[in-house]
Coordinates of C-alpha atoms and ligand atoms in Angstrom, one line a residue:
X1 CA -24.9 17.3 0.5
X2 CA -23.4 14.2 -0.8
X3 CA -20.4 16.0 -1.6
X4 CA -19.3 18.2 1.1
X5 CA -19.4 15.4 3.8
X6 CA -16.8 13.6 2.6
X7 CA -14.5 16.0 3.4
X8 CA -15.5 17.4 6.3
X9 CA -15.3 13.7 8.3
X10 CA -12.1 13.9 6.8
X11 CA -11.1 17.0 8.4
X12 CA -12.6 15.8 11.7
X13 CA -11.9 12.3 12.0
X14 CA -7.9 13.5 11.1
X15 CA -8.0 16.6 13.6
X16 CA -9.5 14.5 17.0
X17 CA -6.5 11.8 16.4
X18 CA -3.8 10.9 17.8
X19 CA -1.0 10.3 15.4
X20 CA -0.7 7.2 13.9
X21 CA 2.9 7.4 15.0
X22 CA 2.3 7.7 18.6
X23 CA -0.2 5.1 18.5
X24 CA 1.9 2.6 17.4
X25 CA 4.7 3.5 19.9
X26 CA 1.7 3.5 22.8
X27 CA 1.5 -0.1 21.2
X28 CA 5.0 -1.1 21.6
X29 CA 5.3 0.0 25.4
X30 CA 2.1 -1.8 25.9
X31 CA 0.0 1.4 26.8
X32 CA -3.9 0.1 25.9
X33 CA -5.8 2.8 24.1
X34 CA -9.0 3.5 23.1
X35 CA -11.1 1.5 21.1
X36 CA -11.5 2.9 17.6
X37 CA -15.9 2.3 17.3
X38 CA -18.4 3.0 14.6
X39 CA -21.9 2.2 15.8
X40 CA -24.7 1.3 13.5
X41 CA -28.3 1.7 15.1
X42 CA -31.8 0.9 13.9
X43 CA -33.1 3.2 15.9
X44 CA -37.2 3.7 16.3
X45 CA -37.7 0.0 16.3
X46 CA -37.3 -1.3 19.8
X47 CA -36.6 1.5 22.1
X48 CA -33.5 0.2 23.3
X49 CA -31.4 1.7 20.6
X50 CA -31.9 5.2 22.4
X51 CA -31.1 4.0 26.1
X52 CA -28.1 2.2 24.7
X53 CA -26.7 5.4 22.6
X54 CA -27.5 7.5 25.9
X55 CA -24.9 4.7 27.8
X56 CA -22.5 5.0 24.9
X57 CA -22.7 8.5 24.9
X58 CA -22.1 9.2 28.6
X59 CA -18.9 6.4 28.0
X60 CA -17.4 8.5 25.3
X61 CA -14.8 9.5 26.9
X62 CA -13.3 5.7 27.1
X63 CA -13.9 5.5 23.1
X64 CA -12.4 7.0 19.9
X65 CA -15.9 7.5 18.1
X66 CA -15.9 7.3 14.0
X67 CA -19.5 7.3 13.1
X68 CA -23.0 6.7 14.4
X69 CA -24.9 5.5 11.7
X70 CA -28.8 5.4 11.5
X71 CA -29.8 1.8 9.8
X72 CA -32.8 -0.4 8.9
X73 CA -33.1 -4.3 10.5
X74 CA -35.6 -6.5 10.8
X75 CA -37.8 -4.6 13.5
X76 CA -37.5 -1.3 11.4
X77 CA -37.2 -2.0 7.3
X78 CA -36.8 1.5 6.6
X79 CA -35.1 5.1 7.6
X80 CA -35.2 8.0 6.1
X81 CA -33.7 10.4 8.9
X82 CA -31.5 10.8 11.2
X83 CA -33.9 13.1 13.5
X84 CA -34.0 10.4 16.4
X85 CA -30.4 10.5 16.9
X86 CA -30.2 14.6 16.5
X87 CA -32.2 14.5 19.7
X88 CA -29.7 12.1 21.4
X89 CA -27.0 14.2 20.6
X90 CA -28.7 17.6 21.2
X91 CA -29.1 15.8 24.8
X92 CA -25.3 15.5 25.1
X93 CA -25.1 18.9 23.9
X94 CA -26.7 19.8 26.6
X95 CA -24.4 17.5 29.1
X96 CA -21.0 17.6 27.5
X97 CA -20.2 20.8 29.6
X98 CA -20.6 18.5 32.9
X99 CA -19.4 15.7 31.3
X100 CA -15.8 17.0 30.3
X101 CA -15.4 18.6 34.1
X102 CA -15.1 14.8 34.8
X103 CA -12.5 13.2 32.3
X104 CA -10.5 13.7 29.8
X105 CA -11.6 12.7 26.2
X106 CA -15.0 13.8 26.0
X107 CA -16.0 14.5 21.8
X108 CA -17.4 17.6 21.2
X109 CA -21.1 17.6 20.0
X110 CA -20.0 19.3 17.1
X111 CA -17.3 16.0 16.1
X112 CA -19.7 14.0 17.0
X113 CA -22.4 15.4 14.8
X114 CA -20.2 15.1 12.2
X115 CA -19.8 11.9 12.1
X116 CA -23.6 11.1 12.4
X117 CA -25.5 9.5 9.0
X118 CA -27.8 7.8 7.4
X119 CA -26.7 4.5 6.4
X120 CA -29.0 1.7 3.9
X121 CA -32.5 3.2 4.2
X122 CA -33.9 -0.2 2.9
X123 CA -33.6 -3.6 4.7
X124 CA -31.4 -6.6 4.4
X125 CA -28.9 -7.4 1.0
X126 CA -32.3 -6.3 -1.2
X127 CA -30.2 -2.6 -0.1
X128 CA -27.1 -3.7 -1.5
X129 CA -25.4 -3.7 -4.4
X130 CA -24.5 -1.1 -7.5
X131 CA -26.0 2.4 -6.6
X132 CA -26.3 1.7 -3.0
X133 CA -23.8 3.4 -1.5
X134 CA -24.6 5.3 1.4
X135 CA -23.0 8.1 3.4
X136 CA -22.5 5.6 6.6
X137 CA -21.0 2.9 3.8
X138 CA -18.9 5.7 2.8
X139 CA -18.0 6.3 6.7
X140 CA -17.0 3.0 7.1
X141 CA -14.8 2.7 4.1
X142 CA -13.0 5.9 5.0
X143 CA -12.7 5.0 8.3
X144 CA -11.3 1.8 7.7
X145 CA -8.6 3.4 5.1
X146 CA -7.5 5.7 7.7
X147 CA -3.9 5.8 8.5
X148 CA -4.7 3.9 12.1
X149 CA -3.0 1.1 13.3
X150 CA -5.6 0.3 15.6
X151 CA -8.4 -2.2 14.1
X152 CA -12.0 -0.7 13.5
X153 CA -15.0 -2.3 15.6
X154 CA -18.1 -1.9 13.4
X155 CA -21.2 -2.5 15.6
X156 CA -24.8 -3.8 14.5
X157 CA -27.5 -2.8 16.9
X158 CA -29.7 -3.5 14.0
X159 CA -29.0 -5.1 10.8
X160 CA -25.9 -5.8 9.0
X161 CA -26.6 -4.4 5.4
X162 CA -25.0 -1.0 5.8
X163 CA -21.5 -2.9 6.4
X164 CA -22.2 -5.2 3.7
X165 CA -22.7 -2.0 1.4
X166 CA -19.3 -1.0 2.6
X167 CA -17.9 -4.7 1.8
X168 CA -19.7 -4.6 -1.4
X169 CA -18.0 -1.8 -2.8
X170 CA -14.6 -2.7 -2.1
X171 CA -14.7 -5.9 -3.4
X172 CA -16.1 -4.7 -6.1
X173 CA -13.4 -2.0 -7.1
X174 CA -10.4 -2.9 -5.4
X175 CA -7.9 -5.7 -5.8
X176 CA -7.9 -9.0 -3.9
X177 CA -5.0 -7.6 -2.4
X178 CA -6.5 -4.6 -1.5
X179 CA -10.1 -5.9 -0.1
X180 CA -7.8 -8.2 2.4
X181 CA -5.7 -5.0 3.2
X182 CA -9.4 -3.4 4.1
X183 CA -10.6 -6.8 5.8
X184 CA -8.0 -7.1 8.2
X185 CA -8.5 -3.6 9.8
X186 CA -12.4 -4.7 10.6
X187 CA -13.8 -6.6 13.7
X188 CA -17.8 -7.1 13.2
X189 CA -20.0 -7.6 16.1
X190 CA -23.5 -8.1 15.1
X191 CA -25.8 -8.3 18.1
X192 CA -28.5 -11.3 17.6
X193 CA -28.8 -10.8 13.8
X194 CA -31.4 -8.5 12.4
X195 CA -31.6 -8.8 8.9
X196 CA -30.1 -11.4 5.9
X197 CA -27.1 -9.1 5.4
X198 CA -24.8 -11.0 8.3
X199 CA -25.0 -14.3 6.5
X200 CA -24.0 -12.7 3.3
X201 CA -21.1 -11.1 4.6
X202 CA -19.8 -14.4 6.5
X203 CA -20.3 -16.2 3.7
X204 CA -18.5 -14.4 1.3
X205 CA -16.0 -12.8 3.1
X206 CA -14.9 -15.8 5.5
X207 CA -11.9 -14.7 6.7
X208 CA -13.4 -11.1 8.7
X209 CA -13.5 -11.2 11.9
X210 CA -17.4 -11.7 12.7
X211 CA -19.4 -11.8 16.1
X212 CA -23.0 -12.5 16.3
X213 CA -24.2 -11.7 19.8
X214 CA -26.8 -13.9 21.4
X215 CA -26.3 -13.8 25.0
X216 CA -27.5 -10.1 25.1
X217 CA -30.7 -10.3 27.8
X218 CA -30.3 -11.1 31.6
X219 CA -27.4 -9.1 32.5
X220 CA -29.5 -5.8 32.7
X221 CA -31.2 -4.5 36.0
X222 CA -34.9 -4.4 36.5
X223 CA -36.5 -3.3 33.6
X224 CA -38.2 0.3 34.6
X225 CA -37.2 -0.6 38.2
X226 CA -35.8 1.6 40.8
X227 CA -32.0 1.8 39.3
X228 CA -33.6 3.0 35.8
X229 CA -35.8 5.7 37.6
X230 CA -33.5 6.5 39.9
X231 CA -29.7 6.4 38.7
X232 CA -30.5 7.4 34.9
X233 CA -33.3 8.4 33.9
X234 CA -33.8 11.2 36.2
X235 CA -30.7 12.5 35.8
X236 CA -30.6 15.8 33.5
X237 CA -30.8 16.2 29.4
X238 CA -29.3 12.4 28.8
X239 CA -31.4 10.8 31.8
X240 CA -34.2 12.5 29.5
X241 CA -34.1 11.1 26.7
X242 CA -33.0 7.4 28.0
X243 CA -36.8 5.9 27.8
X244 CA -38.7 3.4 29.3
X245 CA -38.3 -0.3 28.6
X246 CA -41.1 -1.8 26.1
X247 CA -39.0 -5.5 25.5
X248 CA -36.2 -5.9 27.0
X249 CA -33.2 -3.2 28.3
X250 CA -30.2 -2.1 26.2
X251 CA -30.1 -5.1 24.1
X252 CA -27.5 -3.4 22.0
X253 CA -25.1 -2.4 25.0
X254 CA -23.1 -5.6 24.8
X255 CA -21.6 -4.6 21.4
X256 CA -19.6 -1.9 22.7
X257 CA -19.1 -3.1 26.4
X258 CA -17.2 -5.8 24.7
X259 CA -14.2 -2.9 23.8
X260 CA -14.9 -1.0 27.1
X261 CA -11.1 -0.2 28.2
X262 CA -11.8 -1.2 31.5
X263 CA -8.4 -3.8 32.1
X264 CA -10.7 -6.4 32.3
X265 CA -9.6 -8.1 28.6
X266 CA -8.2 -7.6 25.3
X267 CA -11.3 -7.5 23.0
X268 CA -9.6 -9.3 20.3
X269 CA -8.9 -11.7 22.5
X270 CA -13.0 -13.1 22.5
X271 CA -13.0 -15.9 25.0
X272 CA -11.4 -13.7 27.8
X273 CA -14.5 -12.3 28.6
X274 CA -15.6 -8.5 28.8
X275 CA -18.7 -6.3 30.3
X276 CA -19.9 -7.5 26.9
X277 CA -19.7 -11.4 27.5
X278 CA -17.8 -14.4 26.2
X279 CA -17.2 -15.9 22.8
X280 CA -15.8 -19.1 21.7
X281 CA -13.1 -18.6 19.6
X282 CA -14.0 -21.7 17.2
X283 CA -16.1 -20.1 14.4
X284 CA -19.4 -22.2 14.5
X285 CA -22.0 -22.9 11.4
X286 CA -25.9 -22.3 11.5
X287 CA -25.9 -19.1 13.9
X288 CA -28.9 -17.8 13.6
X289 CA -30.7 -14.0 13.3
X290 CA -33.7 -13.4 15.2
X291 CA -37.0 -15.5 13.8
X292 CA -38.2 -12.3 12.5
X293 CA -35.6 -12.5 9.6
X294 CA -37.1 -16.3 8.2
X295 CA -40.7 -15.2 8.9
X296 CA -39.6 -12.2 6.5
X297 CA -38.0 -14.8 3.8
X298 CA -37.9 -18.3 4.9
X299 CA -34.4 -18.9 2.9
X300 CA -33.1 -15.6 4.0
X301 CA -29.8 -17.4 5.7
X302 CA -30.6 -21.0 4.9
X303 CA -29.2 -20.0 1.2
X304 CA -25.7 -19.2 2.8
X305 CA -25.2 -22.0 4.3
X306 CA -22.6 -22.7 5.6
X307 CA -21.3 -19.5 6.9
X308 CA -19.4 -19.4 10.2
X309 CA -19.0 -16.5 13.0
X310 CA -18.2 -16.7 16.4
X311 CA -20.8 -17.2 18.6
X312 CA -21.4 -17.0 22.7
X313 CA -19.5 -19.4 25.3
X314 CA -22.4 -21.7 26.9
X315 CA -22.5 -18.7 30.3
X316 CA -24.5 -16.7 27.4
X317 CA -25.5 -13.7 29.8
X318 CA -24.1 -14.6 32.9
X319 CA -20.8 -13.9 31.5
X320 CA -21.6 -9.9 31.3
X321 CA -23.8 -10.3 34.6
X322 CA -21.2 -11.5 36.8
X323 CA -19.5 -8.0 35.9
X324 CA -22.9 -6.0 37.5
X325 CA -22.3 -3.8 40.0
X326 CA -19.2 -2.8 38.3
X327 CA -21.1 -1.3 35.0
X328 CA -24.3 -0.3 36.9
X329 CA -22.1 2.1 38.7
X330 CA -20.0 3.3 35.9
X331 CA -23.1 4.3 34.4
X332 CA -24.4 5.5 37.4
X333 CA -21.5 7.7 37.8
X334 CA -21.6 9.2 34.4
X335 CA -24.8 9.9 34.5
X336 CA -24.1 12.0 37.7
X337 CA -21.2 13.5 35.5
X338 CA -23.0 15.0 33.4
X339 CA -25.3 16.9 35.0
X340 CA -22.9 18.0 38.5
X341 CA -20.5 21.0 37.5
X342 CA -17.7 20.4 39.8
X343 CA -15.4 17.7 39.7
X344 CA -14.8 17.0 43.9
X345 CA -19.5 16.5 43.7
X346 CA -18.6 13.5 42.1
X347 CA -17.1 10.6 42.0
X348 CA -14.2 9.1 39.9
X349 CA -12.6 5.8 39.1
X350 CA -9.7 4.2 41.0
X351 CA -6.7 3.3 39.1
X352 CA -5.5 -0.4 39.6
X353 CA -2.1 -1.3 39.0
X354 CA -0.7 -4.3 38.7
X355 CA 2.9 -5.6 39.8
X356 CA 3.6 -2.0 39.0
X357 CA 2.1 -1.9 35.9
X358 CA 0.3 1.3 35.6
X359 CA -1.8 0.5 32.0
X360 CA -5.1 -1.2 31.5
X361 CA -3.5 -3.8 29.2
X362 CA -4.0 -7.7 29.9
X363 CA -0.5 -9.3 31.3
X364 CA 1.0 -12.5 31.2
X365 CA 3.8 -14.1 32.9
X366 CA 4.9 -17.5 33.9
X367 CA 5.0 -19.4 36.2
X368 CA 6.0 -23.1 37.7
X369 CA 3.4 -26.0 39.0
X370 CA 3.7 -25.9 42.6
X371 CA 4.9 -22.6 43.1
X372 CA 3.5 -20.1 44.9
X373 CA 3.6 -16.7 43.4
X374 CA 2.5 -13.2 44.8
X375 CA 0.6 -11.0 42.7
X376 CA 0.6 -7.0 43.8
X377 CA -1.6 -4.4 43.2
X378 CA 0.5 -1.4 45.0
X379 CA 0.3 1.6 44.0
X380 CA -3.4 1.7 42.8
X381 CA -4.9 4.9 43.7
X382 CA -8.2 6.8 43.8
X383 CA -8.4 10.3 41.9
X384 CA -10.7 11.4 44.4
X385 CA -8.8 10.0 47.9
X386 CA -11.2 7.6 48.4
X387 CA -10.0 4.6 50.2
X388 CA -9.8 1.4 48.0
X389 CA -10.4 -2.2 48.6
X390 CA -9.0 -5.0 46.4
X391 CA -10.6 -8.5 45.4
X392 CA -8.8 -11.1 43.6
X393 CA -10.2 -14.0 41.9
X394 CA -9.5 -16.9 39.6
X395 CA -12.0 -16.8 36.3
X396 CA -12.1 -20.5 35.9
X397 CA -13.8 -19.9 32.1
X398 CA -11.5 -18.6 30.4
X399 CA -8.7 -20.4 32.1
X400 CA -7.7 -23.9 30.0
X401 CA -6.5 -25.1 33.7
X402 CA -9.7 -26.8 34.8
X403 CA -9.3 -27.6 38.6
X404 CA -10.0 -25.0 41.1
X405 CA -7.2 -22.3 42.3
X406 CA -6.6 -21.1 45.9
X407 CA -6.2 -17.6 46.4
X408 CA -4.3 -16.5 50.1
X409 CA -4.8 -12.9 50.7
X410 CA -7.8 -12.3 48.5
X411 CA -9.1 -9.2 49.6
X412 CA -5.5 -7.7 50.2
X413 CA -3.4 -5.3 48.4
X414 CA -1.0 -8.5 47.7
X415 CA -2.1 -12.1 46.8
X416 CA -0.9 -15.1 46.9
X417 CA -1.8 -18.1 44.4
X418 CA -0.6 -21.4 44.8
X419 CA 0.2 -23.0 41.2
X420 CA -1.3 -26.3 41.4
X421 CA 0.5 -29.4 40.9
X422 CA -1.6 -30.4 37.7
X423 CA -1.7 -27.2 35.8
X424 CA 1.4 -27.9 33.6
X425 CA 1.0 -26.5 30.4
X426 CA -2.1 -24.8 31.0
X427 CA -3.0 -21.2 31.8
X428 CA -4.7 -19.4 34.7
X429 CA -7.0 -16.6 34.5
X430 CA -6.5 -13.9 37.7
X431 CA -8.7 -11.3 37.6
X432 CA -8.1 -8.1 40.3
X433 CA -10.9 -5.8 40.7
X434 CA -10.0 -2.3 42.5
X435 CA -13.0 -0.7 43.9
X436 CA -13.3 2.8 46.1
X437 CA -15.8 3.9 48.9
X438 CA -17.4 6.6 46.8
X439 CA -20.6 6.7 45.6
X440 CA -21.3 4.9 43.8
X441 CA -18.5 2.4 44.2
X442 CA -16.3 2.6 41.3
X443 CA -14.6 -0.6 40.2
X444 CA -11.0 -0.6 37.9
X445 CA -9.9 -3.9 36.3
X446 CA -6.6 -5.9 35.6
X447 CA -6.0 -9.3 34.5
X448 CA -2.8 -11.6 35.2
X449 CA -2.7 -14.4 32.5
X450 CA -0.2 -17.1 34.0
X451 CA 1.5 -19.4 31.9
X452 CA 2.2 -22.5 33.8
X453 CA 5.3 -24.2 32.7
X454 CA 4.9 -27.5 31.0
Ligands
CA501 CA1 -31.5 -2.4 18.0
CA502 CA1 -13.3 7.6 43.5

């Protein structure tokens, strides 16, 4: 076994990409692509695991998917299958013929499957070290290798320790030169810290980029309420196997809505804010895992001290809540996808362009205190003639102008903003959603950074 899956993800992860060539062209005419995404899950702890793979599932088609990897954490201290997950993916088995009626870049099961392992079936750094490697440590070292420009997001929905197995090993047979070769290509987002393996890994390896999620509860709807029933869970194989709410709802969820190509932000860019929420991009000491990880050892973190990762803005939640109706639909929608055969039963995203740009990517331009400057979304369209409405708004967050901005026009296809007089030097956040009359409404994103002039 060991053996022969080496090569095969090989084989896959080569044949589903696009050439690294054409990537990095894409990347010079500013085209945004898809988010390159390994997932790690300690699934069968709180059920939350499975709803969120069901949502990240049905949003494949918006992700290039490396690995799903089954892990251990705090809540669950050991795995010895993959079995849960099998049945997740049989599910999309069982969808993906729906699903791929409705966009473009759907994984097969089979790819998919391939890329599915066990990673450290012990918990925390006691499951790391010589002899540990696993085949989702291995998954994440090939992965990261790969001849990709695009940066790897490596996702804890459970604890850390099978990416510190990964960051183990090549520190431990590489060259400095080469472990900050395989550093750079990684962006960590832990959500709340499940095990002791997060602190080891910002501690020794300060420079990777590092995340630790806290803000991950509020934004979801009802728990088991009439959206859950109603828009998911009664809808076909997936809805199936999305199930009830014990604690809390899709927990996890934040981690890869962060990197949702939506046009709402550039994920490396943290404190723009996402359908994953907001994050200061000072590194801050003393962030801490779940209580379950002391009450496991008491010094579990306390003996890394200090180790730094970014953390959550002050909104916490409310940063991915304001964003609501905009992912409950998307799921929504999906989850119609996959289980209506024809593409004109459904419905389907706008496309919102901005000052004629047709990408999803951030902008920026600049601009003068005092001026007034017209922003234009013409030529957005709707793939399924669906009429389309336009709201602009200024995210005063993100924004390091701190006054308020006035917005003329701002439910028109073209805006106007007035540049206020004490904004020198600072920057301005515009945010234009793009939403159709289908059902459900379906909202597309685009963000106008303006420099204002010093
Ligand atoms: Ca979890
Ligand atoms: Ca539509």
């Amino acid at each position: 076994m060991k053996n022969t899956w080496v090569p095969l993800i090989f084989l896959f992860l080569f044949a589903s990409r696009v050439s690294a060539q054409a990537i990095q062209e894409q990347e010079l005419e500013g085209i945004s692509y898809r988010p390159r995404i390994i997932n790690t899950t300690d699934l069968g702890a709180d059920p939350d695991d499975k709803q969120s793979m069901v949502r990240q599932l049905v949003s494949a088609s918006e992700f290039d998917i490396e690995g799903l990897i089954v892990a251990t954490g705090c809540w669950r201290k050991t795995q010895s299958n993959t079995k849960m997950l099998d049945t997740i993916l049989d599910a999309y088995a069982a969808a993906y013929p729906n699903l791929k009626v409705h966009a473009d870049g759907y994984p097969t099961p089979e790819y998919l499957r391939s890329l599915s392992v066990m990673g450290q079936t012990g918990y925390g750094m006691d499951d790391v070290g010589s002899g540990k490697d696993s085949p989702g440590s291995e998954l994440i070292i090939a992965s990261a290798d790969g001849d990709d420009p695009r940066p790897l997001w490596v996702m804890g929905w459970g604890g850390m320790n099978t990416i510190a197995q990964a960051l183990w090993k090549v520190r431990d047979t590489r060259s400095d030169e080469g472990l900050k070769k395989f550093l750079s290509k990684l962006r960590l987002f832990d959500v709340l810290g499940q095990d002791d393996a997060g602190a080891w890994i910002a501690k020794n390896f300060p420079d990777v980029f590092y995340i630790r999620a806290t803000g991950v509860y509020g934004w979801q709807p009802p728990k088991n309420g009439d959206y859950q029933r109603n828009a998911i869970q009664n809808h076909g194989p997936l809805g199936a196997v999305y199930p009830d709410t014990q604690w809390a709802t899709e927990g996890d969820s934040p981690a890869f809505m962060h990197v949702y190509p939506n046009g709402l932000n550039d994920p490396g860019q943290i404190d723009q804010g996402s359908w994953g929420g907001r994050f200061d991009p000072t590194r801050k000491a003393g962030i801490r895992s779940m209580s379950e990880v002391a009450k496991i050892e008491n010094d579990a973190e306390t003996q890394y001290d200090p180790y730094y990762m970014y953390g959550n803005t002050e909104e916490g939640a409310d940063a991915i809540k304001r964003w609501s109706k905009g992912y409950n639909n998307d799921f929504a929608a999906r989850m119609d996808w996959s289980i209506i055969s024809n593409y004109k039963d459904a419905n389907h995203h706008p496309v919102a362009v901005l000052n004629g740009d047709r990408t999803r990517r951030v902008m920026y331009m600049t601009a003068s205190a005092g001026n007034n400057i017209v922003l234009s979304a013409e030529g957005s369209t709707d793939p399924d003639g669906n009429s389309i409405s336009y709201e602009w708004s200024f995210y005063d967050e993100p924004s390091s102008y701190e006054g308020s901005v006035s917005i003329m026009n701002d439910k028109s296809m073209k805006a106007s903003i007035e540049i206020p007089e004490n904004s020198k030097g600072r920057n301005i956040h515009v945010i234009l959603e793009v939403y159709d009359n289908g059902s459900p409404n379906l909202y597309a994103y685009r963000r106008m950074i303006i420099n204002v002039n010093p």
